[in-house]
Amino acid sequence: MSNNPILLVHGGAWAIPGNMVEAHLNGVRNAIAAGWRVLEKGGTALDAVEEAVVVMEDDETFDAGRGSFLNREGKVQLDALMMDGATLRAGGVGCVEHIANPIRAARKVLSESPHVYFVGEGAERFAQEQGLPLCENKELVIPREVERLRAFQSNASKDNQDTFAPTISHDTVGAVALDTSGNIAAATSTGGTLNKAPGRLGDSSLIGCGCYADNQSAAASTTGWGEPIMKLVLAKWATDRVASGNLPQWAAAEAMNYLKDRVNGHGGIILLDSQGRTGIAHNTPRMAWALRTSDRLDCGLESK
Ligand code: GLY
């Protein structure tokens, strides 16, 4: 069977200000280019989503990899997950502080381990055993984020600032892909929320919350405020709607309504099924996304 491949990525759902729009659109287009190189050569959906996410982890625009939000102790602490829709194999890492590309570590968990999830020091040891380089945490910290945390912490007591307001960046990144063999996969990577408590894990790296893939339903990656998304197991909720016969675009939009109505959450979601049908939705002012098929490249900040 040879299908037309498809790649869909997102670079976070929030009130992306005008002066950051171009960086976000460039970032998602670069991610698409990297993932598409894999798919057009007949590579797997799993490899494509990994390569697309690595590009966004390396791009300081996004809250993933280097340049992520800092936790309340001033450290970068990263979470990532990948899932293979053909086999339901999954690999996740959480609360890692010394891996620049946690999605690569998640891939190693998926491919090389009988386990599904590693956290903290154990995740870093596993990654190192698998040949991935470790780095100093300070190599992941950039001045923009030091200043953002300083401003947030110094204003927090005065203004009663809401860390989870949609105006505060939720630049979690993610990708879903369909390959020429008809298999789908999903990947999500994040630095989590600004000023989070050390050890706090969000939705992104939890199966069914920030990421899910099953050839029999759909591949999904979410972005936004993690705690509400986790409570609804939102990625799985959306893919179940596709399995029940609904279009991915309908399921994506309904997932955002459910998130808002049930737990007053905000964020975004991308969906792709093994027939190549896509869904893009968010209930924040903007979400950066890009979509590549054999004959077109599309990107934007609004839902489709
Ligand atoms: N969605 C990212 C987080 O809350 O950690």
Coordinates of C-alpha atoms and ligand atoms in Angstrom, one line a residue:
M1 CA 0.0 0.0 0.0
S2 CA 1.4 3.4 -0.8
N3 CA -0.4 6.4 0.7
N4 CA 0.1 10.1 0.2
P5 CA 2.1 11.2 3.3
I6 CA 0.9 14.1 5.4
L7 CA 2.6 16.1 8.2
L8 CA 0.9 18.5 10.5
V9 CA 2.8 20.4 13.3
H10 CA 1.9 23.0 16.0
G11 CA 4.1 25.5 17.9
G12 CA 1.8 26.4 20.8
A13 CA -1.6 28.0 21.4
W14 CA -1.8 31.3 23.2
A15 CA -2.1 35.1 22.5
I16 CA 1.0 35.2 20.2
P17 CA 1.8 38.9 19.9
G18 CA 2.3 40.5 16.5
N19 CA 6.0 40.9 16.9
M20 CA 6.4 37.1 17.5
V21 CA 4.2 35.9 14.7
E22 CA 6.9 35.6 12.0
A23 CA 9.2 33.7 14.3
H24 CA 6.4 31.2 15.1
L25 CA 5.5 30.8 11.4
N26 CA 9.1 30.3 10.4
G27 CA 9.6 27.8 13.2
V28 CA 6.6 25.6 12.2
R29 CA 7.6 25.8 8.5
N30 CA 11.2 24.7 9.4
A31 CA 9.8 21.8 11.4
I32 CA 7.6 20.8 8.4
A33 CA 10.6 20.9 6.1
A34 CA 12.6 18.5 8.4
G35 CA 9.7 16.1 8.9
W36 CA 8.8 16.2 5.2
R37 CA 12.3 15.2 4.1
V38 CA 11.7 11.9 6.0
L39 CA 8.2 11.3 4.6
E40 CA 9.0 12.1 1.0
K41 CA 11.8 9.5 1.0
G42 CA 9.3 6.9 2.2
G43 CA 10.4 7.1 5.9
T44 CA 8.2 6.4 8.8
A45 CA 5.7 8.6 10.5
L46 CA 7.5 8.0 13.7
D47 CA 10.8 9.3 12.2
A48 CA 9.0 12.3 10.7
V49 CA 7.4 13.5 13.9
E50 CA 10.7 13.1 15.7
E51 CA 12.6 15.2 13.2
A52 CA 9.9 17.9 13.1
V53 CA 9.9 18.2 16.9
V54 CA 13.7 18.3 17.2
V55 CA 13.7 21.4 15.0
M56 CA 11.2 23.2 17.3
E57 CA 13.1 22.1 20.4
D58 CA 16.2 23.7 18.9
D59 CA 14.3 26.9 18.1
E60 CA 14.3 29.3 21.1
T61 CA 11.0 30.7 19.9
F62 CA 9.2 27.8 21.5
D63 CA 8.7 26.5 25.0
A64 CA 10.5 23.2 24.3
G65 CA 14.2 22.3 24.6
R66 CA 16.6 25.2 24.9
G67 CA 14.8 28.5 25.6
S68 CA 11.9 26.9 27.5
F69 CA 10.2 28.5 30.4
L70 CA 12.0 28.3 33.7
N71 CA 10.6 26.6 36.8
R72 CA 10.4 28.6 40.0
E73 CA 14.0 27.6 40.8
G74 CA 15.2 29.0 37.5
K75 CA 15.8 25.7 35.9
V76 CA 14.6 24.2 32.6
Q77 CA 12.7 21.0 33.2
L78 CA 11.5 19.2 30.1
D79 CA 8.8 16.6 29.2
A80 CA 8.2 14.7 25.9
L81 CA 6.3 11.8 24.5
M82 CA 6.1 9.9 21.2
M83 CA 3.5 7.3 20.1
D84 CA 3.4 4.9 17.2
G85 CA -0.2 4.3 15.8
A86 CA 0.8 1.1 14.1
T87 CA 1.9 -0.8 17.3
L88 CA 0.7 1.5 20.1
R89 CA 4.3 1.6 21.4
A90 CA 5.0 4.8 23.3
G91 CA 7.9 6.4 24.9
G92 CA 8.0 9.3 27.3
V93 CA 10.4 11.2 29.5
G94 CA 9.5 13.7 32.2
C95 CA 11.3 16.3 34.3
V96 CA 14.6 15.9 32.5
E97 CA 17.1 18.7 33.1
H98 CA 20.1 17.7 31.1
I99 CA 18.8 16.6 27.7
A100 CA 18.5 19.3 24.9
N101 CA 16.2 17.1 22.8
P102 CA 13.9 15.2 25.1
I103 CA 12.0 13.9 22.1
R104 CA 15.1 11.9 21.1
A105 CA 15.1 10.4 24.5
A106 CA 11.4 9.6 24.2
R107 CA 12.1 7.9 20.9
K108 CA 14.8 5.7 22.6
V109 CA 12.3 4.7 25.3
L110 CA 9.8 3.8 22.6
S111 CA 12.2 1.8 20.4
E112 CA 14.8 0.4 22.9
S113 CA 13.0 -0.2 26.2
P114 CA 10.3 -2.5 27.4
H115 CA 9.1 0.4 29.5
V116 CA 6.9 3.3 28.4
Y117 CA 8.0 6.1 30.7
F118 CA 11.2 7.4 32.5
V119 CA 11.5 10.4 34.7
G120 CA 14.2 12.6 36.1
E121 CA 17.7 11.2 36.7
G122 CA 16.6 7.7 35.6
A123 CA 15.5 9.1 32.2
E124 CA 18.8 10.9 31.8
R125 CA 20.8 7.8 32.7
F126 CA 18.8 5.8 30.2
A127 CA 19.3 8.4 27.5
Q128 CA 23.0 8.4 28.1
E129 CA 23.2 4.6 27.9
Q130 CA 21.4 4.9 24.6
G131 CA 24.2 7.3 23.3
L132 CA 22.4 10.6 23.7
P133 CA 24.5 13.5 25.0
L134 CA 23.7 15.1 28.3
C135 CA 24.3 18.8 28.9
E136 CA 24.4 21.3 31.7
N137 CA 21.0 22.8 32.6
K138 CA 22.5 26.3 32.2
E139 CA 23.0 25.5 28.5
L140 CA 19.2 25.2 28.1
V141 CA 18.6 28.6 29.9
I142 CA 18.5 31.8 27.8
P143 CA 18.5 35.4 29.1
R144 CA 15.0 36.1 27.8
E145 CA 13.6 33.4 30.1
V146 CA 15.7 34.5 33.1
E147 CA 14.2 38.0 32.6
R148 CA 10.7 36.6 32.1
L149 CA 10.9 34.6 35.4
R150 CA 12.3 37.5 37.3
A151 CA 9.5 39.8 36.1
F152 CA 6.9 37.2 36.8
Q153 CA 8.1 36.5 40.3
S154 CA 8.6 40.2 41.2
N155 CA 5.1 41.1 40.0
A156 CA 3.3 38.0 41.2
S157 CA 2.8 39.2 44.8
K158 CA 1.7 42.7 43.6
D159 CA -0.6 41.7 40.7
N160 CA -1.9 38.3 41.7
Q161 CA -0.7 37.2 38.2
D162 CA -2.3 34.2 36.7
T163 CA 0.5 31.8 35.4
F164 CA -2.1 30.1 33.3
A165 CA -3.7 33.0 31.5
P166 CA -3.9 32.4 27.7
T167 CA -1.8 35.5 27.3
I168 CA 1.1 33.7 28.9
S169 CA 2.9 31.6 26.3
H170 CA 2.0 27.9 26.0
D171 CA 4.5 27.2 23.2
T172 CA 4.5 23.4 23.7
V173 CA 5.3 21.9 20.3
G174 CA 4.0 18.8 18.5
A175 CA 3.6 16.9 15.3
V176 CA 1.4 14.2 13.8
A177 CA 2.2 12.3 10.6
L178 CA 0.9 9.8 8.1
D179 CA 3.5 7.8 6.1
T180 CA 3.3 6.0 2.8
S181 CA 2.7 2.7 4.6
G182 CA -0.5 4.1 6.0
N183 CA 0.8 4.4 9.6
I184 CA 0.3 7.4 11.8
A185 CA 2.4 8.7 14.8
A186 CA 2.4 11.7 17.2
A187 CA 5.0 13.5 19.2
T188 CA 4.8 16.4 21.8
S189 CA 7.6 18.2 23.7
T190 CA 7.4 21.0 26.2
G191 CA 9.2 23.0 28.9
G192 CA 5.9 23.2 30.8
T193 CA 4.5 26.2 32.5
L194 CA 6.3 29.4 33.7
N195 CA 7.3 29.3 37.4
K196 CA 6.1 25.7 37.8
A197 CA 7.1 23.8 40.9
P198 CA 10.1 21.5 40.4
G199 CA 8.9 18.0 39.6
R200 CA 5.6 19.3 38.2
L201 CA 4.7 17.2 35.1
G202 CA 2.2 18.6 32.6
D203 CA 0.0 16.9 30.0
S204 CA 2.5 16.9 27.1
S205 CA 4.3 13.7 28.0
L206 CA 1.4 11.7 29.4
I207 CA -0.2 9.2 27.0
G208 CA -3.7 10.3 26.0
C209 CA -3.3 13.8 27.5
G210 CA -0.8 15.6 25.4
C211 CA -0.2 13.0 22.8
Y212 CA -1.8 9.8 21.4
A213 CA -1.7 7.7 18.2
D214 CA -3.6 4.7 17.1
N215 CA -4.0 3.7 13.4
Q216 CA -7.6 2.7 14.3
S217 CA -8.5 6.2 15.4
A218 CA -6.1 9.1 15.0
A219 CA -2.9 10.8 16.0
A220 CA -3.2 13.8 18.3
S221 CA -0.9 16.4 19.9
T222 CA -2.2 19.1 22.3
T223 CA -0.8 22.3 23.6
G224 CA -2.0 24.7 26.3
W225 CA -2.6 24.7 30.0
G226 CA -1.6 21.2 31.1
E227 CA -3.7 20.6 34.2
P228 CA -7.1 20.9 32.6
I229 CA -6.0 18.9 29.6
M230 CA -4.8 16.1 31.9
K231 CA -8.1 16.0 33.8
L232 CA -9.9 15.3 30.5
V233 CA -7.3 13.0 29.0
L234 CA -8.0 15.2 26.0
A235 CA -5.9 13.7 23.2
K236 CA -7.5 10.3 23.8
W237 CA -11.0 11.9 24.1
A238 CA -10.5 13.5 20.7
T239 CA -9.1 10.3 19.0
D240 CA -12.0 8.3 20.4
R241 CA -14.4 10.7 18.7
V242 CA -12.7 10.0 15.4
A243 CA -12.9 6.2 16.1
S244 CA -16.6 6.6 16.5
G245 CA -16.9 7.9 13.0
N246 CA -16.5 11.7 13.4
L247 CA -14.3 13.8 11.2
P248 CA -11.0 14.9 12.8
Q249 CA -11.9 18.6 12.3
W250 CA -15.2 18.1 14.2
A251 CA -13.4 16.2 17.0
A252 CA -10.7 18.9 17.3
A253 CA -13.3 21.7 17.6
E254 CA -15.4 19.7 20.0
A255 CA -12.3 18.9 22.1
M256 CA -11.7 22.6 22.6
N257 CA -15.4 23.2 23.5
Y258 CA -15.2 20.3 26.0
L259 CA -11.9 21.8 27.5
K260 CA -13.5 25.2 28.0
D261 CA -17.0 24.1 29.1
R262 CA -15.9 21.3 31.5
V263 CA -12.8 22.6 33.2
N264 CA -12.4 26.2 31.9
G265 CA -9.2 25.2 30.1
H266 CA -7.5 26.7 27.1
G267 CA -5.2 25.3 24.5
G268 CA -5.1 23.8 21.1
I269 CA -5.0 20.4 19.3
I270 CA -3.9 18.9 16.0
L271 CA -5.4 15.6 14.7
L272 CA -4.7 13.3 11.8
D273 CA -6.3 10.0 10.9
S274 CA -5.0 7.2 8.8
Q275 CA -7.2 8.3 5.9
G276 CA -5.3 11.6 5.9
R277 CA -8.1 13.7 7.3
T278 CA -6.9 16.5 9.6
G279 CA -8.2 18.7 12.4
I280 CA -6.8 21.9 13.8
A281 CA -8.5 23.8 16.6
H282 CA -7.7 26.1 19.5
N283 CA -9.6 28.2 22.0
T284 CA -6.8 30.7 22.5
P285 CA -6.4 33.8 20.3
R286 CA -3.8 32.1 18.1
M287 CA -2.0 28.8 17.5
A288 CA 0.9 28.4 15.2
W289 CA 0.5 25.4 12.8
A290 CA 1.8 24.2 9.5
L291 CA 0.5 21.4 7.2
R292 CA 2.3 19.6 4.4
T293 CA 0.8 17.3 1.8
S294 CA 2.3 16.1 -1.5
D295 CA 1.0 19.1 -3.3
R296 CA 0.8 21.9 -0.8
L297 CA 2.2 23.7 2.2
D298 CA -0.2 25.7 4.4
C299 CA 0.5 27.4 7.7
G300 CA -1.4 29.9 9.9
L301 CA -2.4 31.1 13.3
E302 CA -6.2 30.4 13.1
S303 CA -8.1 27.1 13.2
K304 CA -8.9 25.6 9.8
Ligands
GLY1 N1 1.0 21.9 27.9 C1 2.2 22.1 28.6 C2 2.2 22.0 30.0 O1 1.2 22.4 30.7 O2 3.1 21.4 30.6

